[in-house]
Tab-separated table of C-alpha atoms in Angstrom:
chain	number	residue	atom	x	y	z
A	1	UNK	CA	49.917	223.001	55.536
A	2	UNK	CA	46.195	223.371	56.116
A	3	UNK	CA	45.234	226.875	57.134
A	4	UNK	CA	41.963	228.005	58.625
A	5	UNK	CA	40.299	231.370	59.391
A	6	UNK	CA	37.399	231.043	61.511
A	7	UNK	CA	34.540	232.572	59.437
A	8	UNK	CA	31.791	233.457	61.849
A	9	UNK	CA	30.270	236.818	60.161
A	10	UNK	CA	32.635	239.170	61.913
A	11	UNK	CA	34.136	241.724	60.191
A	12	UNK	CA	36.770	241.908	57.226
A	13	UNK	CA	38.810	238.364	57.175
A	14	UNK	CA	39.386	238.478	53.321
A	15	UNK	CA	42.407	240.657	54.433
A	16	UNK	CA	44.170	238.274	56.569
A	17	UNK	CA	43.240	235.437	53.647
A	18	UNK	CA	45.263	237.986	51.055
A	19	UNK	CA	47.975	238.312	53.885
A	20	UNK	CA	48.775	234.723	53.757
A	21	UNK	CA	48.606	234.736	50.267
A	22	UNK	CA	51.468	237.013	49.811
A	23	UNK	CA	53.238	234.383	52.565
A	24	UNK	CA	52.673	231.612	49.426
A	25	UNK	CA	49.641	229.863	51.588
A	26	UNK	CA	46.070	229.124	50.917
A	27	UNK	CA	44.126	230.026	54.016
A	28	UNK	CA	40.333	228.365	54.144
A	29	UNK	CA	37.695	230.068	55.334
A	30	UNK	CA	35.461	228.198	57.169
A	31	UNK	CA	33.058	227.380	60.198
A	32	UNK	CA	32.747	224.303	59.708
A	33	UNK	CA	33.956	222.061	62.614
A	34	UNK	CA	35.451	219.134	60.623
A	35	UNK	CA	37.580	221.597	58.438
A	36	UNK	CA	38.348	223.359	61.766
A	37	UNK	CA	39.374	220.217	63.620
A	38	UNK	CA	41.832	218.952	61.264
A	39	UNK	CA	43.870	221.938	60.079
A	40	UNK	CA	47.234	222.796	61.343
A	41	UNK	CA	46.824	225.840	61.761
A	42	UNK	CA	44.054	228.401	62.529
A	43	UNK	CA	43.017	232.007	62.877
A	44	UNK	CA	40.694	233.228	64.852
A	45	UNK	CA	39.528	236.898	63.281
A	46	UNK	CA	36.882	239.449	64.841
A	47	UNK	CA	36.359	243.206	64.513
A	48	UNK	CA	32.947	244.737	65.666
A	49	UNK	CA	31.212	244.247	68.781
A	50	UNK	CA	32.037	241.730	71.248
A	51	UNK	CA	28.500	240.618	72.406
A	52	UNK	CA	26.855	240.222	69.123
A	53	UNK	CA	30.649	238.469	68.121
A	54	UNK	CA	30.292	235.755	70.635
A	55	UNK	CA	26.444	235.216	69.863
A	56	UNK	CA	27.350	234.466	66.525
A	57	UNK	CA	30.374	232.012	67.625
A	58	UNK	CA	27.377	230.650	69.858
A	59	UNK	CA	24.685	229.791	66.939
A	60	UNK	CA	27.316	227.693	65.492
A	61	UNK	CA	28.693	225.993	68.691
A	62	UNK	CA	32.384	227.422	68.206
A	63	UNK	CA	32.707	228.717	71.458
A	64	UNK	CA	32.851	224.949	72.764
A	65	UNK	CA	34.867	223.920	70.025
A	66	UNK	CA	37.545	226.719	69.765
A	67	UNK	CA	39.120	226.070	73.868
A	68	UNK	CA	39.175	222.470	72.647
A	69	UNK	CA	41.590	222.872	69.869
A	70	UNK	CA	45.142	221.771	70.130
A	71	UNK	CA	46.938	222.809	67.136
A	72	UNK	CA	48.203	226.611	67.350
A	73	UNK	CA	45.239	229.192	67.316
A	74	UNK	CA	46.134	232.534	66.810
A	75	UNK	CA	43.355	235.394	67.602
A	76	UNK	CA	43.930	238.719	66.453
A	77	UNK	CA	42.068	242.046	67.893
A	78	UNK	CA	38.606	241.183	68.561
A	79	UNK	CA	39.610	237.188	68.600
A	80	UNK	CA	41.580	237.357	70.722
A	81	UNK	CA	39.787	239.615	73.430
A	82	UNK	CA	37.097	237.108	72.789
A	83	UNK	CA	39.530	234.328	74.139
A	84	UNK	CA	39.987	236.440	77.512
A	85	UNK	CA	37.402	235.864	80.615
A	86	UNK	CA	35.493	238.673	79.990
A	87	UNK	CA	35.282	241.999	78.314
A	88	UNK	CA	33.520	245.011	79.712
A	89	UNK	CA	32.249	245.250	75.908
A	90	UNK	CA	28.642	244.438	75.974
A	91	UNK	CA	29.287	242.905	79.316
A	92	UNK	CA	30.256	239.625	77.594
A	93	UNK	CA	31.863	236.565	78.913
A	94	UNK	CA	34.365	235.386	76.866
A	95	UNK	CA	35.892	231.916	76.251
A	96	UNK	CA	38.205	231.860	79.232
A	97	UNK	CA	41.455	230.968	77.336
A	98	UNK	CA	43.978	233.438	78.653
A	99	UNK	CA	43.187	234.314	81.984
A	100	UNK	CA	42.481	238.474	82.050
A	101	UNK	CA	39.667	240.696	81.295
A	102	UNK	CA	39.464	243.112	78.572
A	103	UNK	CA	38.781	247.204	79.687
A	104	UNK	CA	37.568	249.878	78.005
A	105	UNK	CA	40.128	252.992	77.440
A	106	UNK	CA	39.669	255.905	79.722
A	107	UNK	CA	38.700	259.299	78.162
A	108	UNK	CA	42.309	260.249	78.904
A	109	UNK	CA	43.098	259.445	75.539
A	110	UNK	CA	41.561	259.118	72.566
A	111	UNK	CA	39.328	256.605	72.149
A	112	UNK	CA	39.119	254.136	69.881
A	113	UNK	CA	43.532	254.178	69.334
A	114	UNK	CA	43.832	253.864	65.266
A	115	UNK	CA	47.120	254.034	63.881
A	116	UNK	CA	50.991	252.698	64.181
A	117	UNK	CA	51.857	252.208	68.174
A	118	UNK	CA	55.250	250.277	69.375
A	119	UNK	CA	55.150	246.425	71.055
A	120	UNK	CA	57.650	245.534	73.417
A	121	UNK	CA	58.847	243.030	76.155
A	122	UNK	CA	58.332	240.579	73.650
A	123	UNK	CA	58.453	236.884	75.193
A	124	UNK	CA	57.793	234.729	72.659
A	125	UNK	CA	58.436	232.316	69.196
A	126	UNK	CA	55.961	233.962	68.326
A	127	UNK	CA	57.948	237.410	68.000
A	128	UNK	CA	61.224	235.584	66.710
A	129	UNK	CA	63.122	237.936	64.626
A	130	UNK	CA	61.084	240.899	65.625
A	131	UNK	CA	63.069	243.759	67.448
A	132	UNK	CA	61.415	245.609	70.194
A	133	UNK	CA	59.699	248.458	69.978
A	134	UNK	CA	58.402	247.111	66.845
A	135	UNK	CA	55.518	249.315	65.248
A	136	UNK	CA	52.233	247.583	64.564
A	137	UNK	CA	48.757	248.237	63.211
A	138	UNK	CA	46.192	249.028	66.012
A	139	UNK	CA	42.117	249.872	65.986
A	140	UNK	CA	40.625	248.966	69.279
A	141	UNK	CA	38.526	250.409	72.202
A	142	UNK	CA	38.893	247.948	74.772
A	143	UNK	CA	42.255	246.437	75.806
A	144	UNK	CA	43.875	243.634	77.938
A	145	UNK	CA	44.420	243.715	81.139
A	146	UNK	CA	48.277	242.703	82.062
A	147	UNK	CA	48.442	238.740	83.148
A	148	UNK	CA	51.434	236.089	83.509
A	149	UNK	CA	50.126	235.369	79.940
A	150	UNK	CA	51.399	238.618	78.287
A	151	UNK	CA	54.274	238.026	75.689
A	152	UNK	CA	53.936	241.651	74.567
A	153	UNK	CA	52.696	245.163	76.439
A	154	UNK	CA	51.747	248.503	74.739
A	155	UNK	CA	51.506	252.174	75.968
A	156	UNK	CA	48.327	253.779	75.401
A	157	UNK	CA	47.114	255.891	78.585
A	158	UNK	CA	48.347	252.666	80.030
A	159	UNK	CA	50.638	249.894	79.693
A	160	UNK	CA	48.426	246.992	78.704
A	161	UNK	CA	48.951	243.575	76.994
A	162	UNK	CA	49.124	243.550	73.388
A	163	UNK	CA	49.628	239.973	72.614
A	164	UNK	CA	48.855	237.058	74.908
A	165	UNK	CA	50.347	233.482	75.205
A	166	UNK	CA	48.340	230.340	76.662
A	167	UNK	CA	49.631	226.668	75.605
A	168	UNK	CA	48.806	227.034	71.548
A	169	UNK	CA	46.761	229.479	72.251
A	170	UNK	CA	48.023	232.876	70.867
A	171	UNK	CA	46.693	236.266	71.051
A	172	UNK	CA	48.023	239.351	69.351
A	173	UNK	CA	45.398	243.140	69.891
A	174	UNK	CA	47.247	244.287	66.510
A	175	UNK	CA	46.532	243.558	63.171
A	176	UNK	CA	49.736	241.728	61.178
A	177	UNK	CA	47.832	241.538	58.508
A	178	UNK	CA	48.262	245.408	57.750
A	179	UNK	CA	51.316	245.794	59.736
A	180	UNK	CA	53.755	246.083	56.778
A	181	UNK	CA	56.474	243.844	56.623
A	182	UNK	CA	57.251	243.195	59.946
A	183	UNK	CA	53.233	242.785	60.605
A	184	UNK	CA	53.529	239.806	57.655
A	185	UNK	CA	57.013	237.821	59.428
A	186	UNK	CA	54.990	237.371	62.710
A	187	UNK	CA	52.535	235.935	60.547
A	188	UNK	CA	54.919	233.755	58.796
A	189	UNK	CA	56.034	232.975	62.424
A	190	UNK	CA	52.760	231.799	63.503
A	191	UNK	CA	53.223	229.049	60.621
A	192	UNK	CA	56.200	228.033	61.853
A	193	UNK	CA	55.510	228.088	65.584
B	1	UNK	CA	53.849	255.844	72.100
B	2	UNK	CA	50.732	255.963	69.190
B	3	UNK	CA	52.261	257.560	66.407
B	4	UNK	CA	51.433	260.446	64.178
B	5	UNK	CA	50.070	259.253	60.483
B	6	UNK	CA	51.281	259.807	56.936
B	7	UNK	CA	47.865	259.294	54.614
B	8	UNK	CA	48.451	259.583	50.894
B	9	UNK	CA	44.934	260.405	49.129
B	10	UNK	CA	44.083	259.063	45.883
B	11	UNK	CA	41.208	259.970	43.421
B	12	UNK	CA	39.542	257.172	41.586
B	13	UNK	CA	36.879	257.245	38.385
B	14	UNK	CA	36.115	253.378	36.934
B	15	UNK	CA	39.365	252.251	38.571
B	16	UNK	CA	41.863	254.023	37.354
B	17	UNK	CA	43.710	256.730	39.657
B	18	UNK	CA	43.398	260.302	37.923
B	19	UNK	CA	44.791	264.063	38.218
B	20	UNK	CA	48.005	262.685	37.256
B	21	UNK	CA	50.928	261.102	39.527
B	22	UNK	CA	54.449	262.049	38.631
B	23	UNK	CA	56.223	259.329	40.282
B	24	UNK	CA	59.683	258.728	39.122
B	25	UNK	CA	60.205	254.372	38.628
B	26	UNK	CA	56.504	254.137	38.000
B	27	UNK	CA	55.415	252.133	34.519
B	28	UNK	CA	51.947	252.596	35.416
B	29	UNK	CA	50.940	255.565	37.204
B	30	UNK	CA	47.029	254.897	36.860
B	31	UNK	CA	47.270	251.904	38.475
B	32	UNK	CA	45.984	252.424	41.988
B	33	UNK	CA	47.574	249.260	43.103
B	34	UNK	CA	51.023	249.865	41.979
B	35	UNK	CA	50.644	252.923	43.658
B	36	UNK	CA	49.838	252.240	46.544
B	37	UNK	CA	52.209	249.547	46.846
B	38	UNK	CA	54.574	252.172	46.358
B	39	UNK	CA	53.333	254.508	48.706
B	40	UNK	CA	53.549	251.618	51.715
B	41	UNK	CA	56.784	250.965	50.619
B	42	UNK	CA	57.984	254.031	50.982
B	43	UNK	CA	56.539	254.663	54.673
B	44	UNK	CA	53.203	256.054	54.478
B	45	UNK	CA	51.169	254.985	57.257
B	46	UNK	CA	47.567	254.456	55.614
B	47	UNK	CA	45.600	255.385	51.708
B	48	UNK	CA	42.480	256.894	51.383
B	49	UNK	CA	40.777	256.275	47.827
B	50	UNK	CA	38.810	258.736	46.927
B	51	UNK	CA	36.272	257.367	43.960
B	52	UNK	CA	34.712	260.331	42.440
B	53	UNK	CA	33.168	257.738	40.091
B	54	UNK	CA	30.051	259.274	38.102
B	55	UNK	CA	28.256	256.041	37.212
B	56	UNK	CA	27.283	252.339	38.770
B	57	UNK	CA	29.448	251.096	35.943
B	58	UNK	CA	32.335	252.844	37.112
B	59	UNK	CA	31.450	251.802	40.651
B	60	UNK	CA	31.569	248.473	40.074
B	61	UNK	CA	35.081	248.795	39.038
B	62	UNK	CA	36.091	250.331	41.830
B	63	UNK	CA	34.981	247.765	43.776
B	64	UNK	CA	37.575	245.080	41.691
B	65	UNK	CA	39.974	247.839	42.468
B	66	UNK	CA	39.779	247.394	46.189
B	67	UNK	CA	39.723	243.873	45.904
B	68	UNK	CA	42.996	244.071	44.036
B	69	UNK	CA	44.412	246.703	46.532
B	70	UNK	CA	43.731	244.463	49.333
B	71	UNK	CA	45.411	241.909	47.793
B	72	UNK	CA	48.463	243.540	47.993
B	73	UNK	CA	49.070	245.822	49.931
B	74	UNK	CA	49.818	245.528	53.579
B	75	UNK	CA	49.115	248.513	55.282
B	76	UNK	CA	45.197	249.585	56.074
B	77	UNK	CA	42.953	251.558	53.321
B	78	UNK	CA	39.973	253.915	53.647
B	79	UNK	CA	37.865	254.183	50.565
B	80	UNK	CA	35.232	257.152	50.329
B	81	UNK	CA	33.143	259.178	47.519
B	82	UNK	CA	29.142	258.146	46.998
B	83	UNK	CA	28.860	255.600	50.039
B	84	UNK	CA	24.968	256.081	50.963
B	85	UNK	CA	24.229	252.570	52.547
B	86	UNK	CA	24.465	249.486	54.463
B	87	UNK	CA	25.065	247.257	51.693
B	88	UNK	CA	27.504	249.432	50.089
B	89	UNK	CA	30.040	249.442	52.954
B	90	UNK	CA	29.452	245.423	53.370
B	91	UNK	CA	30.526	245.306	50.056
B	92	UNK	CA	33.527	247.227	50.034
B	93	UNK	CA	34.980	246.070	53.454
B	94	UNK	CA	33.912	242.372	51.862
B	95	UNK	CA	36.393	243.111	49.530
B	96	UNK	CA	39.245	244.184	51.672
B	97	UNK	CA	38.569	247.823	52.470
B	98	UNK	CA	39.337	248.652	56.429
B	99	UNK	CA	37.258	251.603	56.809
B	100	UNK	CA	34.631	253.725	54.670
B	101	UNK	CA	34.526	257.869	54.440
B	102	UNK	CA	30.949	258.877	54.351
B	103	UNK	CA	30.163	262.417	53.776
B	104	UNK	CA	26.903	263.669	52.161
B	105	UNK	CA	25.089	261.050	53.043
B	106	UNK	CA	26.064	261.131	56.716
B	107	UNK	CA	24.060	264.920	56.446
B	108	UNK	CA	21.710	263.898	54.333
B	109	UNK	CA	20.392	261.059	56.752
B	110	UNK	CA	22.633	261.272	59.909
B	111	UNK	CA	21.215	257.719	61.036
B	112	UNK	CA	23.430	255.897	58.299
B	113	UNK	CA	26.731	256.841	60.909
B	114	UNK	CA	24.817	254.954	63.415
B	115	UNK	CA	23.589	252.143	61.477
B	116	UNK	CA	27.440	251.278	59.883
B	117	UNK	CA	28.827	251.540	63.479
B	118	UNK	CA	26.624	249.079	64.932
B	119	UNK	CA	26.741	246.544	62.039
B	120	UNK	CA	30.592	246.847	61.149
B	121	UNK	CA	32.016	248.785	64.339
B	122	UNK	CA	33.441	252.202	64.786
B	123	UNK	CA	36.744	251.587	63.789
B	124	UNK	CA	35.154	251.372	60.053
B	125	UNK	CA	33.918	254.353	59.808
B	126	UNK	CA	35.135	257.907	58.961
B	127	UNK	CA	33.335	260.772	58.599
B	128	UNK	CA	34.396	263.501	56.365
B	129	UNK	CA	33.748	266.654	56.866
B	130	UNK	CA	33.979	269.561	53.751
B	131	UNK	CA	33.360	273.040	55.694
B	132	UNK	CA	34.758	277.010	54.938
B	133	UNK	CA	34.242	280.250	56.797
B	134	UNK	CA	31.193	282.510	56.465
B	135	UNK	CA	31.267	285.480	58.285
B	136	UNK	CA	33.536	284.006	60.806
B	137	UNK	CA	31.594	281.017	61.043
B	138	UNK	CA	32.607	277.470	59.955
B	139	UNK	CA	29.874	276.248	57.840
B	140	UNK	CA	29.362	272.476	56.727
B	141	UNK	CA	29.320	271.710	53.042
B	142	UNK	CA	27.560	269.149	50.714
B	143	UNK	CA	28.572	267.481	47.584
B	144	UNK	CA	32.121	268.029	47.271
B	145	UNK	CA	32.061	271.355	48.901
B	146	UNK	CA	29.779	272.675	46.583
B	147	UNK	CA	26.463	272.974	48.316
B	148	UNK	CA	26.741	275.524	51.788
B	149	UNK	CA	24.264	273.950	54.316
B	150	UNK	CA	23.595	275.973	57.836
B	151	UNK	CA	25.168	273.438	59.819
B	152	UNK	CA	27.736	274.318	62.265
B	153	UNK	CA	31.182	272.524	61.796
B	154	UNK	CA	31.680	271.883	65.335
B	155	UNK	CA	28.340	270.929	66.215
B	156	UNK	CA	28.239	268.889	63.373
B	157	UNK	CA	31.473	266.953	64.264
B	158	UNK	CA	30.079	266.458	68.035
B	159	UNK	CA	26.970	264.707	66.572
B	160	UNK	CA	29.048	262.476	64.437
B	161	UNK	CA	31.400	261.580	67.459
B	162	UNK	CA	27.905	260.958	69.486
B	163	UNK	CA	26.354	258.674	66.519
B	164	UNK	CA	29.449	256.328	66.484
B	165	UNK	CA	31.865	257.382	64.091
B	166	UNK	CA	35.887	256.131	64.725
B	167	UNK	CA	37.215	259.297	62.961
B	168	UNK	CA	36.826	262.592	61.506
B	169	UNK	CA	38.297	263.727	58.313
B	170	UNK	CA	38.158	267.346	58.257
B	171	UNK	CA	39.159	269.026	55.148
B	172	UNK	CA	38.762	272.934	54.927
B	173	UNK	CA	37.970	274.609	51.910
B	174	UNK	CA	38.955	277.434	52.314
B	175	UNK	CA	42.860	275.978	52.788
B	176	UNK	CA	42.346	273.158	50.413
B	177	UNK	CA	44.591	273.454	46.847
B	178	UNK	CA	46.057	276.689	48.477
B	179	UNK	CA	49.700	275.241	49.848
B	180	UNK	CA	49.366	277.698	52.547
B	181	UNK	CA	49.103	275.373	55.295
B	182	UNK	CA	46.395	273.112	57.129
B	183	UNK	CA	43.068	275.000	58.831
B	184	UNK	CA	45.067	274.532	62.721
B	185	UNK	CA	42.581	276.570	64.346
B	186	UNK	CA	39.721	274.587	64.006
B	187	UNK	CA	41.457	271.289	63.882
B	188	UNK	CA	42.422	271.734	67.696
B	189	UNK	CA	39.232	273.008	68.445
B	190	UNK	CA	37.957	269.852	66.825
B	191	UNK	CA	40.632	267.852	68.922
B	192	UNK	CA	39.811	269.692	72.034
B	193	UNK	CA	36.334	269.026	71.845
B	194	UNK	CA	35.934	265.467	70.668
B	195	UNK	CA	37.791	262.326	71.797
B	196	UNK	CA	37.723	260.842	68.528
B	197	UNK	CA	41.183	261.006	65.751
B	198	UNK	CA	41.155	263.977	63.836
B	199	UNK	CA	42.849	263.986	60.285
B	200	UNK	CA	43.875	266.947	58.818
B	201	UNK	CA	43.499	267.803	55.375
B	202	UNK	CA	43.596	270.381	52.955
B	203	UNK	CA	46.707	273.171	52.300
B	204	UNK	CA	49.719	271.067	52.616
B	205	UNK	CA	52.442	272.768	50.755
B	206	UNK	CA	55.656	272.092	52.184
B	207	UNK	CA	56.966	270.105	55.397
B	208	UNK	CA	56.501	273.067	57.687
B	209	UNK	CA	53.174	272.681	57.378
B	210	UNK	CA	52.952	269.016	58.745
B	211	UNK	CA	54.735	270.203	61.716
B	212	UNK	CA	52.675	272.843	62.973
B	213	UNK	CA	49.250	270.982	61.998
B	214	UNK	CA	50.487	268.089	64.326
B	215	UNK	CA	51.432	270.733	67.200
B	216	UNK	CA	49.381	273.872	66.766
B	217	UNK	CA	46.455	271.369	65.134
B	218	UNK	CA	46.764	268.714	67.427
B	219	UNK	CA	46.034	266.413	64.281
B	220	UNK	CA	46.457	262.588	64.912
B	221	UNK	CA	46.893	262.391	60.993
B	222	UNK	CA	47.356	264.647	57.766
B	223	UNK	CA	46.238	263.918	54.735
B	224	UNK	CA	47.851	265.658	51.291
B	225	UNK	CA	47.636	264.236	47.667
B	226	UNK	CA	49.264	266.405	45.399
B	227	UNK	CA	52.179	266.800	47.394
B	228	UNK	CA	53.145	263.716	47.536
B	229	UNK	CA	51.629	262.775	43.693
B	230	UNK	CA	54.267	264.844	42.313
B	231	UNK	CA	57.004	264.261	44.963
B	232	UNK	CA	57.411	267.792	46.063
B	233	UNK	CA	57.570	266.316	49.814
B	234	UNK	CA	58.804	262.781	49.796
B	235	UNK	CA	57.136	260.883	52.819
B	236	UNK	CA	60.704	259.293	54.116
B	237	UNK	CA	61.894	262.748	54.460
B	238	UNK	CA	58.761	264.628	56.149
B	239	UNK	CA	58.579	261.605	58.513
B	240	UNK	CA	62.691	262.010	59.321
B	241	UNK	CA	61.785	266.325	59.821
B	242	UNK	CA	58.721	265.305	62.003
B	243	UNK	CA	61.100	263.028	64.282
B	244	UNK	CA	63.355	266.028	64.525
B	245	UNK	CA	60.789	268.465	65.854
B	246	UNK	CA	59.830	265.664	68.425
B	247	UNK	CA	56.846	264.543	66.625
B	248	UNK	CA	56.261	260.491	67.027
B	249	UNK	CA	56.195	258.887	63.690
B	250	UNK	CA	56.876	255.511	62.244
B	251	UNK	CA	60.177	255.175	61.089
């Protein structure tokens, strides 16, 4: 299997490369269309800011190529608030994959929400062997709005969508790559998806 | 429901963990990695590596270390001790680390906080804060805790919170290596007034003491070392006594 994470300058991605590794896969990483195109699977990574995140997918023409793909994409935090329509982050328009928009938190909590929070209502292949109320890894200011695209929804202040579902298009706010062992079988889920 | 968190700390010099760790099953207990595998298998939430490193020899080794940490284990790591600058952090977070802990520096030049949390985000970066009583004051330290400085603890943390950090490690002195309990006072005064995670640290003696710094201290974490170095509180059964007082951990 051919494994690609996007490599686009944003943020720590050797961690989801070591992730896989512990799966028993090689994971590329890469921007370079051709080794993009032709993998079977791919990651889409981000932490930081969105606006400077989708100038830099921008410079090297990803944000065309990335809505084009066909084989399973999955985007985690950042990534896949970048695949939304738009985040209130930098007042950026994102890719326009799953169709919601991405909020900040109100003050009501604490903002951003670091630590070990549950997922639940899962919905999807995606989630196969994972029980509700699962706990996952979460750092993140701005969240997803609920759509008919959520396959998972989180309480923090409010009930928002923690992992999102268009086509082969998957989305997931938390971080399975430092989720413990249940954080590393959705991974190994993705594979098999 | 975002739970309460479990962080182990560990000190590090050219690598190698040190003040002792008397786990039982452990063939190596200098080896940060096989420690802190153990530690995430055994439930604790997130590590902080400490690397009270002297030279840039030793530094450099530290910097295989969190390569090799990242490698394997699978819950998120802070690393902190002697971070002054941009390329520092981009170095350690290129090598797997998920946040930094700047201290001195942060006073020293209180523009660093801003410049790691626009390059590499908020959620990278943790400020730690030494401080103690004077005269009924909390006063910020330097270097360890060994330098006073005039600087107001709460102030301080407020200008932090403004200049981008994602966290606040507060550790008092005047509780730390005591076992007489965490600092609760100030902690949710620091909770109160910021809207940024708070983790406690310094005092933790027995499980009691996790309890009320989550509820009295309105801590979002707590941070111990010895503790749990020696096994005097095992980390399965502090999480199971949290659960029981109603505090939300990960089970």
């Amino acid at each position: 299997m051919k494994l690609v994470i996007i490599d686009y300058g944003a943020g720590n991605i050797k961690s989801i490369q070591f992730a896989f590794n512990r799966l028993g896969y090689d994971a590329i990483l890469s921007n370079n269309p051709v080794e993009i195109k032709t993998a079977d699977r791919i990651i889409f990574p981000g932490v930081g800011e969105a606006n400077s995140a989708m100038k830099k997918l921008k410079e090297s023409k990803l944000d065309e190529l990335i809505p084009n793909l066909k084989q399973p994409v999955l985007g985690i935090c950042l990534g896949m608030q970048l695949m939304c329509q738009y985040t209130e982050e930098g007042d950026t328009k994102g890719l326009g994959i799953f169709q919601t928009n991405v909020k900040r938190f109100s003050n009501s909590v604490k903002v951003p929400q670091m630590g070990w929070n549950v997922i639940k209502e899962l919905k999807s292949d995606l989630f196969k062997g994972i029980k509700e109320n699962e706990y996952m890894y979460l750092v993140h200011s701005f969240y997803a709005e609920h759509c008919n695209e959520t396959i998972a929804a989180t309480d923090y202040g409010i009930n928002y969508a923690s992992a999102l579902q268009h086509e082969n298009f998957y989305g997931v706010q938390f971080h399975p790559e430092k989720s413990s062992v249940a954080g590393e079988h959705i991974l190994n889920n993705f594979l098999t998806l | 429901m975002l739970t309460k968190r479990i962080i182990p700390c560990l000190d590090i010099k050219d690598g190698r963990t040190v003040k002792g760790v008397n786990f039982v099953d452990l063939r190596d207990a200098g080896d940060p990695v096989v420690l802190a595998k153990q530690y995430a298998d055994l439930g604790a939430d997130e590590l902080v590596f400490l690397d009270i490193s002297a030279t840039l020899e030793e530094r450099a080794t530290v910097l295989d270390m969190v390569l090799h940490v990242a490698e394997q284990v699978n819950i998120p790591f802070t690393v902190g001790g002697g971070i002054s600058n941009v390329e520092h952090v981009d170095a350690l977070l290129k090598c797997g680390a998920d946040k930094v802990s700047i201290n001195s520096s942060a006073i020293k030049r209180p523009e660093l906080i801003n410049e790691l949390a626009d390059k590499f985000g908020s959620q990278c970066v943790v400020v730690a804060i030494d401080a103690k009583q004077i005269d009924g004051k909390w006063k910020v330290h330097l270097a360890g805790g060994s330098i006073p400085t005039e600087m107001d603890l709460f102030d301080w943390a407020k200008e932090v919170e403004e200049r981008g950090a994602g966290e606040i490690l507060f550790t008092s002195m005047d509780h730390d290596g005591t076992k007489n309990g965490f600092a609760n006072n100030a902690l949710a005064k620091l909770s109160d007034e910021l809207n940024i995670p708070i983790i406690a640290s310094g005092g933790a003696g027995n499980i009691k003491h996790f309890i009320d710094t989550f509820k009295e201290g309105k801590a979002d974490a707590a941070l111990a070392a010895s503790v749990f170095h020696f096994g005097e509180i095992p980390i399965l059964k502090l999480k199971q006594e949290l659960k029981k007082n109603n505090i939300e951990v990960r089970l």
